Amino acid sequence: MKPRRKIALLTSCPETGHGRRIMYGLTAQCKKYNYDLAVFCALSALNTAMEDYTLGEKNIFNLPNFDLLDGVIVDTAPLLDGHGTEHLDIIYNMLKEKCSKPVVALDMPIHDIPLIQNENEEVLREIVRHVVNVHGKRRVCVISGARDNFAGRFRLETYVDELEKLGIDVPEEYRIYSDFWYTGGSKIGQDMVDGKIPLPEAVVCGNDYLAIGLIYRLTKNGIKVPDDVIVMGYEASEEGAGYDISVSSYEVNDALSAANCVDYLRQRIDPGLDIDPYTTTPHLCPGMSCGCQPDYARSVKAIHDHLYFTCPNYADEDIKDNVDIGLLMESYISEEFTASETIADCIRNINLKTYLIFPFLNFYLCLKEDWMDVRNDITVGYPDKMKIVAVNTTVHELYFHDDEHSIVFDTSLMIPRLYDNNDEEPSVYYFAPIHFSCNTLGYAVLQRSLDDKHTPNLVFRNWIRFVNNALEMARAKQRLLTMSVRDEMTGAFNRRGMYIEVEKMLEECSEGDNVFVCVIDMDRLKFINDNYGHHEGDFGIKTVSNAGFAVTGKDEIFVRAGGDEFYIIGVGDYSAESGKDRIKEFNIAIQRLTDKARKPYPITASVGTALRKAEKNINLEDLISKADEEMYQHKAAKKVQRVS
């Protein structure tokens, strides 16, 4: 069977209105063409002041294996760094280096990558027509984003062009470049209040955020909207619908632009196959700001969707289809995650709380194999192997959150399920970064049906943040535990760890088992310290430790008793010959390490062993003393040899 085509999307902040709209277009077209959609998304804005956190988020763009994908869409707008293009430039260079498949940019140009420009010109013109033809306004001010921002310039120029076609001249003082945020609208509003900009009859804004900031500043200073001036927004955001003076705005055509990107790729990856165009009809979403009859139902829904309900209707049949931020927070998920006593408890709790991010087909938590080891933290890229440590499903029987069932796979596959699902309906896979600060731990994968209109929202974003914090807390607890039972220099168990582990071994021992102890003591450490320095003495201790680790069995423990003395302890089927064999193995191991080190001094150690029948009340210190006696006999014999 021919493998299903797979389209990749690179984006961020999928919970925004823009993110939701483009997903409608992408999923609709992928459904028509039987394509899988893999969305690699940072879950935060890329211009946040927390640079290390942003670095951890951006690393998700290093995950895609473009050799296994058929086409790539770059959603440019949310990948901008404020007014700059630093992040887009990085992605462009990565694609040029690693991707030989067709690539298309959505909305804004990236160097020489083919561009599917938004289909919103007619929408922008309709906003102007509404102001002039419906409300009869002729003194119109237009404000948009920065002049060097492609979208900002395009929107302002389109507004002005349509006004001129309607016979309205727009003076320079009414052609205002600002930014696409509340602060830009607020500043312009203050300039109008102060008389720096003459108060117009109407203001057409480049988006709803500008409109909200403008309305806030005007009304705060006694200028009434819409009585004194009408204000029009653009993008029909939930923020605009839910504002005190709801913003009259037009829906944008992002879904159509996104769908056109899929059609563009289809023409290149499946040439000759039919194109089924996406159709949509953007419309006015009337609010209070222009004087039209407001769409109160839309405003109420926008407010409802963002309310923090402390007592949601848990009896509602649709609870799994309508999870809100209140349910997330009132579940005390953060407290439960971080209270996990062990790594296993933490992973289990995470998997049990995946119901908060319903609906989904499958959920996968993929972590580095060594994610708990802070010595191997990485900030850029992913290791060659990843481990699926937890899976939850609503369509299969695969469900686990224990190490026994964990699945190690080649990271190049991104997620194995993506390549063995041709018997199923096509899906959308959301890949989200799992990290703490800039340290990458892995990624989560949320698989949903292409028919599902839900996209990753604020609940998902904050759920992932709780997971990030919980995993780091688990790592911190593991480090503290390790420090309490391990020696920092060598990684061997300390005496506390020794007693804990020996007690476990004795509880699990069988009839006829023996306790085996091997004592290893470095020779002439003082000589090395005095003649070559303590750093060389430490090197010698680590060399002895490495040799000891090398000959320690998988069911045995290696202990640093203190200074330059080490123990190997085991419980099992040992015989009188075990001690001799172990001494021989150790001498070979340390000789090999010494030869490799090529130090001007020999690194040797004296070894003694002892054996006793395993009993739960065994006197371990007495057995160690027996091995210690034999070790000192060997050490004494070496001194005699050196003297003679």
XYZ file of C-alpha atoms in Angstrom:
644
model
C 0.000 0.000 0.000
C 1.270 3.443 -0.914
C 2.214 5.390 2.242
C -0.136 8.223 3.111
C 1.174 11.699 2.312
C 2.244 13.771 5.295
C 2.208 17.565 5.397
C 4.119 19.476 8.089
C 3.164 22.837 9.590
C 5.659 24.969 11.523
C 3.877 27.452 13.784
C 3.484 28.801 17.318
C 0.638 29.857 19.620
C -1.960 27.519 18.045
C -4.562 28.631 20.604
C -4.977 32.068 19.006
C -7.790 32.982 16.643
C -5.322 32.942 13.770
C -4.119 29.492 14.798
C -7.638 28.092 14.953
C -8.605 29.575 11.601
C -5.664 28.200 9.661
C -6.235 24.768 11.209
C -9.782 24.780 9.849
C -8.455 25.249 6.324
C -5.547 22.815 6.690
C -7.556 19.983 8.211
C -10.380 20.387 5.709
C -8.042 20.008 2.721
C -5.968 17.218 4.274
C -9.208 15.353 4.912
C -10.209 15.693 1.257
C -6.847 14.426 0.024
C -6.300 11.719 2.670
C -3.173 13.469 4.014
C -1.835 13.322 7.558
C -0.962 16.681 9.088
C 1.996 16.992 11.477
C 1.980 20.286 13.382
C 5.237 21.285 15.079
C 4.222 24.109 17.373
C 5.873 26.226 20.014
C 3.269 26.932 22.668
C 4.401 30.441 23.530
C 5.123 33.629 21.677
C 8.694 33.734 20.425
C 9.336 37.268 21.642
C 8.806 36.556 25.342
C 11.240 38.173 27.753
C 12.167 34.721 29.104
C 14.836 33.935 26.535
C 15.789 30.548 27.983
C 12.153 29.438 28.002
C 11.740 30.589 24.407
C 14.848 28.608 23.459
C 13.237 25.495 24.928
C 10.053 26.156 22.951
C 11.835 26.796 19.637
C 13.706 23.520 19.808
C 10.595 21.710 18.549
C 11.476 23.017 15.079
C 14.600 20.839 15.157
C 12.463 17.693 15.432
C 10.950 17.260 11.921
C 12.642 14.725 9.692
C 11.877 16.291 6.340
C 12.969 13.155 4.483
C 9.873 11.428 5.866
C 7.523 14.323 5.149
C 6.087 15.290 1.772
C 5.672 19.039 2.084
C 6.092 21.885 4.559
C 3.988 24.948 5.376
C 5.570 27.775 7.381
C 2.999 29.870 9.247
C 4.980 33.088 9.240
C 2.954 35.557 11.330
C 3.260 33.842 14.745
C 6.946 33.084 14.103
C 7.924 36.732 13.934
C 10.110 38.137 16.697
C 8.277 41.378 17.396
C 9.070 43.417 14.308
C 12.098 41.290 13.395
C 12.533 38.074 11.418
C 15.304 36.374 13.418
C 13.293 33.204 14.078
C 12.031 33.040 10.509
C 15.597 33.405 9.235
C 16.702 30.490 11.418
C 13.854 28.330 10.116
C 14.636 29.391 6.538
C 18.293 28.362 6.901
C 17.267 25.056 8.477
C 14.894 24.299 5.616
C 17.520 25.204 3.022
C 19.983 22.840 4.679
C 17.751 19.893 5.574
C 14.624 19.961 3.432
C 14.436 18.850 -0.202
C 10.629 18.694 -0.206
C 8.276 21.466 -1.412
C 7.959 24.350 1.056
C 5.436 27.178 1.062
C 5.108 30.253 3.276
C 1.707 31.330 4.542
C 0.745 35.009 4.716
C 4.186 36.700 4.734
C 7.261 36.226 2.519
C 10.435 34.437 3.663
C 13.239 35.166 1.237
C 12.787 32.971 -1.853
C 10.258 30.491 -0.412
C 7.053 30.484 -2.504
C 4.321 32.530 -0.840
C 0.593 31.970 -0.515
C -0.601 35.426 0.431
C -3.714 35.817 2.512
C -7.032 36.133 0.762
C -8.134 39.066 2.881
C -7.902 42.017 0.520
C -11.623 41.947 -0.201
C -12.348 41.680 3.527
C -10.239 44.784 4.212
C -12.069 46.679 1.499
C -15.439 45.594 2.860
C -14.554 47.078 6.253
C -14.004 50.455 4.593
C -17.230 50.133 2.589
C -19.134 49.415 5.782
C -17.810 52.615 7.383
C -18.585 54.778 4.348
C -21.678 53.190 2.809
C -23.498 51.981 5.930
C -22.509 54.679 8.411
C -21.875 57.573 6.030
C -18.496 58.524 7.541
C -16.021 60.446 5.376
C -13.358 61.703 7.761
C -11.667 58.371 8.295
C -8.403 57.565 10.059
C -6.623 54.264 9.342
C -4.091 52.699 11.708
C -2.113 49.517 11.274
C 1.072 47.744 12.304
C 4.614 48.854 11.641
C 5.566 50.141 8.177
C 8.323 47.522 7.859
C 5.841 44.761 8.759
C 4.423 43.207 5.593
C 0.913 42.754 7.033
C 0.920 46.203 8.609
C 1.842 47.898 5.348
C -0.557 45.805 3.249
C -3.561 46.517 5.475
C -2.993 50.259 5.651
C -2.385 50.595 1.920
C -5.512 48.572 1.127
C -7.647 50.669 3.480
C -6.369 53.895 1.908
C -6.788 52.588 -1.628
C -10.430 51.626 -1.041
C -11.200 54.963 0.619
C -9.748 56.774 -2.401
C -11.869 54.627 -4.720
C -14.883 55.802 -2.732
C -13.811 59.397 -3.302
C -12.376 60.020 0.167
C -8.965 61.604 0.557
C -6.915 60.325 3.496
C -4.424 62.948 4.750
C -1.030 61.831 6.007
C -1.984 62.543 9.620
C -4.693 59.871 9.268
C -2.317 57.254 7.799
C -0.773 55.932 10.990
C 1.708 53.082 11.357
C 1.957 51.755 14.901
C 2.043 48.159 16.119
C -0.495 45.372 16.301
C -0.982 45.568 20.066
C -3.160 47.337 22.621
C -0.370 49.795 23.403
C -0.311 51.095 19.845
C -4.028 51.859 19.857
C -3.828 53.417 23.312
C -1.023 55.767 22.250
C -2.927 56.901 19.169
C -6.024 57.429 21.297
C -4.033 59.648 23.667
C -2.745 61.667 20.702
C -6.356 62.238 19.650
C -7.313 63.258 23.180
C -4.380 65.705 23.294
C -5.251 67.150 19.889
C -2.071 65.965 18.199
C -4.308 64.028 15.819
C -7.665 65.674 14.972
C -10.544 63.473 16.100
C -11.965 61.726 13.013
C -15.478 60.448 12.440
C -14.269 56.882 12.165
C -11.126 54.856 12.774
C -10.385 51.672 10.843
C -7.856 49.513 12.695
C -5.410 46.885 11.461
C -6.680 44.399 14.058
C -8.926 44.122 17.119
C -6.113 44.703 19.604
C -5.404 48.138 18.170
C -9.143 48.858 18.275
C -9.459 47.815 21.929
C -6.480 49.956 22.974
C -7.910 52.928 21.069
C -11.420 52.536 22.515
C -10.035 52.218 26.028
C -8.014 55.431 25.822
C -10.769 57.453 24.136
C -13.570 56.435 26.508
C -11.332 56.900 29.536
C -11.013 60.547 28.479
C -14.712 61.139 27.841
C -14.829 60.525 24.090
C -17.806 58.279 23.384
C -17.641 55.290 21.065
C -19.618 55.070 18.784
C -21.422 58.389 19.392
C -18.377 60.634 18.868
C -16.313 58.315 16.725
C -16.911 54.813 15.394
C -14.155 52.206 15.528
C -13.762 49.138 13.301
C -11.515 46.211 14.061
C -10.237 43.342 11.966
C -9.812 39.581 12.654
C -13.006 39.148 14.763
C -11.103 38.084 17.870
C -12.661 36.741 21.051
C -10.991 39.597 22.918
C -12.818 42.080 20.731
C -16.154 40.297 21.091
C -15.839 40.168 24.862
C -14.619 43.741 25.446
C -16.763 46.267 27.393
C -17.597 48.033 24.130
C -17.581 45.048 21.815
C -15.571 45.653 18.646
C -17.265 45.559 15.250
C -14.959 43.427 13.172
C -14.728 41.252 10.093
C -13.698 37.607 10.060
C -10.493 37.073 8.167
C -9.903 34.524 5.459
C -6.968 32.702 7.075
C -8.692 29.333 6.593
C -8.813 29.879 2.825
C -5.161 30.949 2.694
C -4.123 27.853 4.659
C -6.225 25.606 2.424
C -4.555 27.142 -0.622
C -1.177 26.146 0.855
C -2.273 22.498 0.936
C -3.522 22.783 -2.650
C -0.184 24.296 -3.690
C 1.703 21.370 -2.146
C -0.699 18.840 -3.666
C 0.088 20.141 -7.146
C 3.766 19.393 -6.471
C 3.640 16.121 -4.557
C 0.681 14.595 -6.444
C 0.826 16.283 -9.871
C -2.150 15.574 -12.053
C -4.551 14.774 -9.229
C -7.681 16.851 -8.750
C -7.782 19.997 -6.663
C -10.947 20.524 -4.615
C -10.901 24.226 -3.651
C -11.855 25.353 -0.170
C -14.740 27.799 0.059
C -15.698 30.170 2.834
C -17.602 33.440 3.198
C -16.135 35.942 5.690
C -18.737 38.201 7.248
C -19.213 41.137 9.548
C -19.289 40.375 13.261
C -21.163 43.459 14.494
C -20.278 44.907 17.872
C -21.077 48.074 19.766
C -18.141 50.104 18.448
C -19.690 51.048 15.088
C -23.283 51.551 16.164
C -24.737 48.491 14.431
C -26.960 46.069 16.341
C -24.374 44.016 18.267
C -24.197 40.238 18.005
C -24.795 39.653 21.704
C -24.754 35.872 21.351
C -21.199 36.019 19.990
C -20.101 38.324 22.817
C -21.659 36.095 25.455
C -19.940 33.027 23.981
C -16.567 34.788 23.954
C -17.000 35.732 27.612
C -18.328 32.296 28.552
C -15.411 30.498 26.904
C -12.950 32.489 28.993
C -14.714 32.403 32.340
C -13.055 30.553 35.177
C -15.801 28.221 36.397
C -15.010 26.822 39.839
C -18.030 24.505 39.664
C -18.501 23.369 36.054
C -21.310 20.975 35.188
C -19.542 17.667 35.734
C -22.756 15.803 34.832
C -22.746 17.263 31.337
C -22.358 14.564 28.677
C -20.116 16.896 26.707
C -17.609 17.528 29.510
C -14.870 15.730 27.552
C -15.621 17.913 24.568
C -15.668 21.237 26.373
C -12.887 21.334 28.953
C -12.227 24.852 30.251
C -9.455 26.580 32.175
C -11.498 26.442 35.380
C -11.687 22.669 35.268
C -7.960 22.504 34.621
C -7.104 24.672 37.618
C -9.736 23.247 39.968
C -8.424 19.742 39.326
C -5.325 20.722 41.371
C -3.266 19.160 38.645
C -0.158 21.219 39.400
C -0.177 20.226 43.053
C -0.764 16.557 42.228
C 1.980 16.475 39.632
C 4.606 18.125 41.796
C 3.653 16.047 44.862
C 4.643 12.849 43.054
C 7.080 10.978 45.271
C 8.890 9.072 42.530
C 9.588 9.295 38.815
C 7.112 6.465 38.218
C 4.413 8.288 40.209
C 5.009 11.451 38.214
C 4.627 9.741 34.817
C 1.562 7.873 36.082
C -0.100 11.053 37.338
C 0.573 12.826 34.059
C -1.078 10.037 32.083
C -4.072 9.884 34.419
C -4.694 13.606 33.896
C -4.762 13.457 30.102
C -8.563 13.556 30.323
C -8.126 17.305 30.818
C -6.905 17.669 27.226
C -9.668 15.664 25.567
C -10.709 15.130 22.873
C -7.940 13.054 21.281
C -7.357 9.748 19.553
C -3.958 9.117 21.103
C -1.581 10.908 23.435
C 2.139 10.134 23.626
C 4.749 11.445 26.056
C 8.200 11.031 24.514
C 11.282 11.754 26.627
C 15.028 11.399 26.232
C 16.250 8.050 27.517
C 18.484 9.903 29.993
C 16.056 12.774 30.728
C 16.675 12.429 34.479
C 20.439 12.896 34.163
C 21.254 16.614 34.438
C 24.778 15.913 33.224
C 23.396 15.212 29.754
C 21.063 18.187 29.340
C 20.725 19.504 25.784
C 19.313 22.778 24.486
C 19.464 22.297 20.721
C 18.201 19.256 18.850
C 17.205 15.828 20.097
C 19.192 12.627 20.767
C 19.177 9.756 18.274
C 16.813 7.731 20.449
C 13.649 8.729 22.297
C 11.465 6.783 24.699
C 7.664 6.756 24.809
C 7.112 6.702 28.564
C 3.324 7.108 28.559
C 0.469 6.494 26.137
C -3.252 7.104 26.465
C -5.755 6.230 23.782
C -9.458 6.439 23.080
C -9.400 4.191 20.019
C -6.994 1.339 20.833
C -5.959 -0.757 23.800
C -2.464 0.687 24.075
C -2.213 2.366 27.459
C 0.787 2.500 29.788
C 2.865 4.720 32.009
C 5.462 2.302 33.362
C 9.040 1.636 32.359
C 8.305 -2.015 31.641
C 6.139 -1.137 28.647
C 8.047 1.955 27.487
C 9.052 2.019 23.822
C 12.463 3.195 22.603
C 12.458 4.365 18.993
C 14.609 6.258 16.501
C 13.992 9.983 16.891
C 14.090 10.294 13.107
C 10.627 8.681 13.081
C 9.305 11.514 15.294
C 6.499 9.183 16.405
C 6.273 5.588 15.079
C 2.469 5.733 14.885
C 2.766 8.276 12.105
C 4.045 5.540 9.782
C 1.913 2.484 10.602
C -1.589 3.939 10.480
C -2.555 3.669 6.820
C -5.472 1.445 7.800
C -7.020 4.349 9.717
C -8.482 7.706 8.801
C -5.894 10.487 8.352
C -5.101 12.449 11.502
C -3.525 15.633 12.742
C -0.540 15.188 15.071
C 0.388 18.106 17.314
C 4.042 17.974 18.435
C 4.615 20.187 21.490
C 7.960 20.779 23.266
C 8.594 19.310 26.716
C 11.345 21.247 28.454
C 12.349 23.149 31.557
C 13.820 26.545 30.818
C 16.189 25.915 27.892
C 16.810 22.236 28.718
C 14.979 19.905 26.363
C 13.409 16.830 27.975
C 11.376 15.575 25.014
C 8.031 16.296 23.410
C 4.348 15.408 23.638
C 2.204 14.278 20.723
C -1.551 14.797 20.628
C -3.273 12.927 17.798
C -6.734 14.099 16.794
C -9.125 13.370 13.948
C -9.049 15.773 11.028
C -12.802 16.117 11.551
C -12.232 17.444 15.060
C -12.592 21.218 15.120
C -10.762 21.463 18.455
C -7.226 22.832 18.290
C -4.655 23.074 21.098
C -6.010 25.781 23.367
C -5.061 27.552 26.594
C -5.950 24.423 28.550
C -3.475 22.350 26.516
C -0.769 25.016 26.729
C -1.043 25.287 30.514
C -1.372 21.527 30.930
C 1.945 21.134 29.116
C 3.502 23.801 31.357
C 2.407 21.819 34.421
C 3.949 18.702 32.889
C 7.227 20.565 32.282
C 7.375 21.730 35.892
C 6.398 18.315 37.237
C 9.143 16.542 35.303
C 11.739 19.038 36.516
C 10.490 18.605 40.089
C 10.845 14.837 39.660
C 14.384 15.342 38.397
C 15.193 17.569 41.368
C 13.857 14.993 43.820
C 15.834 12.293 42.047
C 18.996 14.401 42.322
C 18.446 14.904 46.050
C 17.826 11.207 46.518
C 20.921 10.375 44.503
C 23.022 12.783 46.528
C 21.835 11.096 49.746
C 22.871 7.593 48.628
C 25.613 8.226 46.060
C 29.136 9.551 46.171
C 29.380 12.706 44.074
C 32.897 12.163 42.769
C 32.565 8.578 41.546
C 28.824 7.870 41.349
C 29.250 4.825 43.603
C 26.877 4.213 46.503
C 27.890 5.789 49.784
C 27.524 3.937 53.108
C 23.901 5.027 53.510
C 23.104 3.750 50.066
C 25.008 0.558 50.797
C 22.831 -0.335 53.799
C 19.626 0.450 51.905
C 20.601 -1.704 48.923
C 21.984 -4.623 50.959
C 18.761 -4.730 52.957
C 16.809 -5.033 49.700
C 19.089 -7.811 48.467
C 18.750 -9.769 51.697
C 14.955 -9.503 51.585
C 14.944 -11.006 48.092
C 17.628 -13.677 48.637
C 16.991 -17.403 48.147
C 17.838 -20.423 50.271
C 21.512 -21.251 49.875
C 22.594 -17.790 48.748
C 25.799 -16.252 50.084
C 26.818 -12.664 50.778
C 29.955 -11.724 48.868
C 32.130 -8.741 49.831
C 35.134 -7.438 47.936
C 37.198 -4.637 49.533
C 39.398 -2.517 47.225
C 41.920 -0.031 48.593
C 44.101 2.159 46.395
C 47.856 1.799 46.817
C 50.187 4.740 47.582
C 47.610 7.549 47.333
C 49.702 9.748 49.673
C 52.741 9.303 47.440
C 50.784 10.510 44.387
C 49.278 13.472 46.288
C 52.651 14.570 47.687
C 54.581 14.235 44.447
C 52.045 15.012 41.715
C 49.275 16.978 43.423
C 45.839 16.188 44.804
C 44.205 16.508 41.385
C 46.310 13.543 40.290
C 45.357 11.733 43.459
C 41.698 12.302 42.562
C 42.409 10.936 39.093
C 43.842 7.808 40.685
C 40.751 7.392 42.905
C 38.454 7.731 39.883
C 40.552 5.200 37.966
C 40.240 2.655 40.782
C 36.508 3.414 40.899
C 36.141 2.873 37.143
C 37.938 -0.454 37.397
C 35.657 -1.437 40.293
C 32.532 -0.492 38.341
C 33.817 -2.499 35.370
C 33.908 -5.745 37.375
C 30.727 -5.179 39.397
C 27.933 -7.535 38.344
C 24.449 -6.294 37.361
C 22.978 -7.695 40.591
C 25.776 -6.284 42.754
C 26.469 -2.827 44.152
C 29.640 -0.775 44.071
C 30.333 1.379 47.137
C 32.777 4.121 47.989
C 33.306 3.528 51.682
C 35.403 6.675 52.048
C 38.679 8.121 50.801
C 40.297 5.561 48.503
C 38.445 2.489 49.772
C 35.657 0.748 47.798
C 33.406 -2.300 48.230
C 31.694 -4.664 45.830
C 28.781 -6.417 47.542
C 26.439 -9.043 46.183
C 23.984 -11.668 47.383
C 23.597 -14.831 45.325
C 25.215 -18.049 44.168
C 28.834 -17.329 45.166
C 31.542 -19.928 45.884
C 34.998 -19.929 47.411
C 36.439 -19.383 43.904
C 34.409 -16.208 43.381
C 36.872 -14.107 45.363
C 39.932 -15.242 43.425
C 38.171 -14.728 40.097
C 37.072 -11.231 41.070
C 40.575 -10.171 42.169
C 41.969 -11.395 38.870
C 39.284 -9.515 36.891
C 39.924 -6.320 38.837
C 43.690 -6.440 38.311
C 43.179 -6.863 34.562
C 40.698 -3.954 34.470
C 42.883 -1.522 36.380
C 45.958 -2.459 34.367
C 44.063 -1.703 31.176
C 42.973 1.721 32.502
C 46.485 2.503 33.757
C 48.040 1.649 30.401
C 45.517 3.915 28.695
C 46.146 6.829 31.101
C 49.933 6.785 30.631
C 50.616 8.517 33.938
C 54.153 8.903 35.343
C 53.061 6.888 38.378
C 51.467 3.451 38.708
C 47.793 3.190 39.699
C 47.209 -0.001 41.621
C 44.986 -1.256 44.412
C 44.972 -4.085 46.914
C 41.930 -6.349 47.055
C 40.470 -8.729 49.619
C 37.255 -10.785 49.612
C 35.047 -12.603 52.093
C 32.004 -14.877 51.896
C 29.243 -15.801 54.343
C 25.843 -17.459 54.202
C 23.059 -14.944 53.544
C 20.943 -14.191 56.593
C 18.660 -11.232 57.215
C 20.436 -10.430 60.478
C 23.932 -10.846 59.075
C 26.656 -8.629 60.558
C 27.751 -6.836 57.381
C 30.507 -4.853 59.096
C 32.059 -8.048 60.425
C 32.084 -9.535 56.915
C 33.655 -6.347 55.541
C 36.339 -6.567 58.231
C 37.155 -10.116 57.100
C 37.642 -8.930 53.519
C 39.581 -5.931 54.845
C 42.057 -8.251 56.594
C 42.756 -10.114 53.384
C 43.173 -6.829 51.524
C 45.793 -5.605 54.003
C 47.682 -8.877 53.698
C 47.937 -8.265 49.947
C 48.965 -4.642 50.544
C 51.678 -5.726 52.986
C 52.994 -8.266 50.516
C 53.328 -5.520 47.892
C 55.350 -3.361 50.305
C 57.745 -6.246 50.918
C 58.166 -6.689 47.183
C 58.954 -2.963 46.717
C 61.536 -3.000 49.528
C 63.230 -6.177 48.296
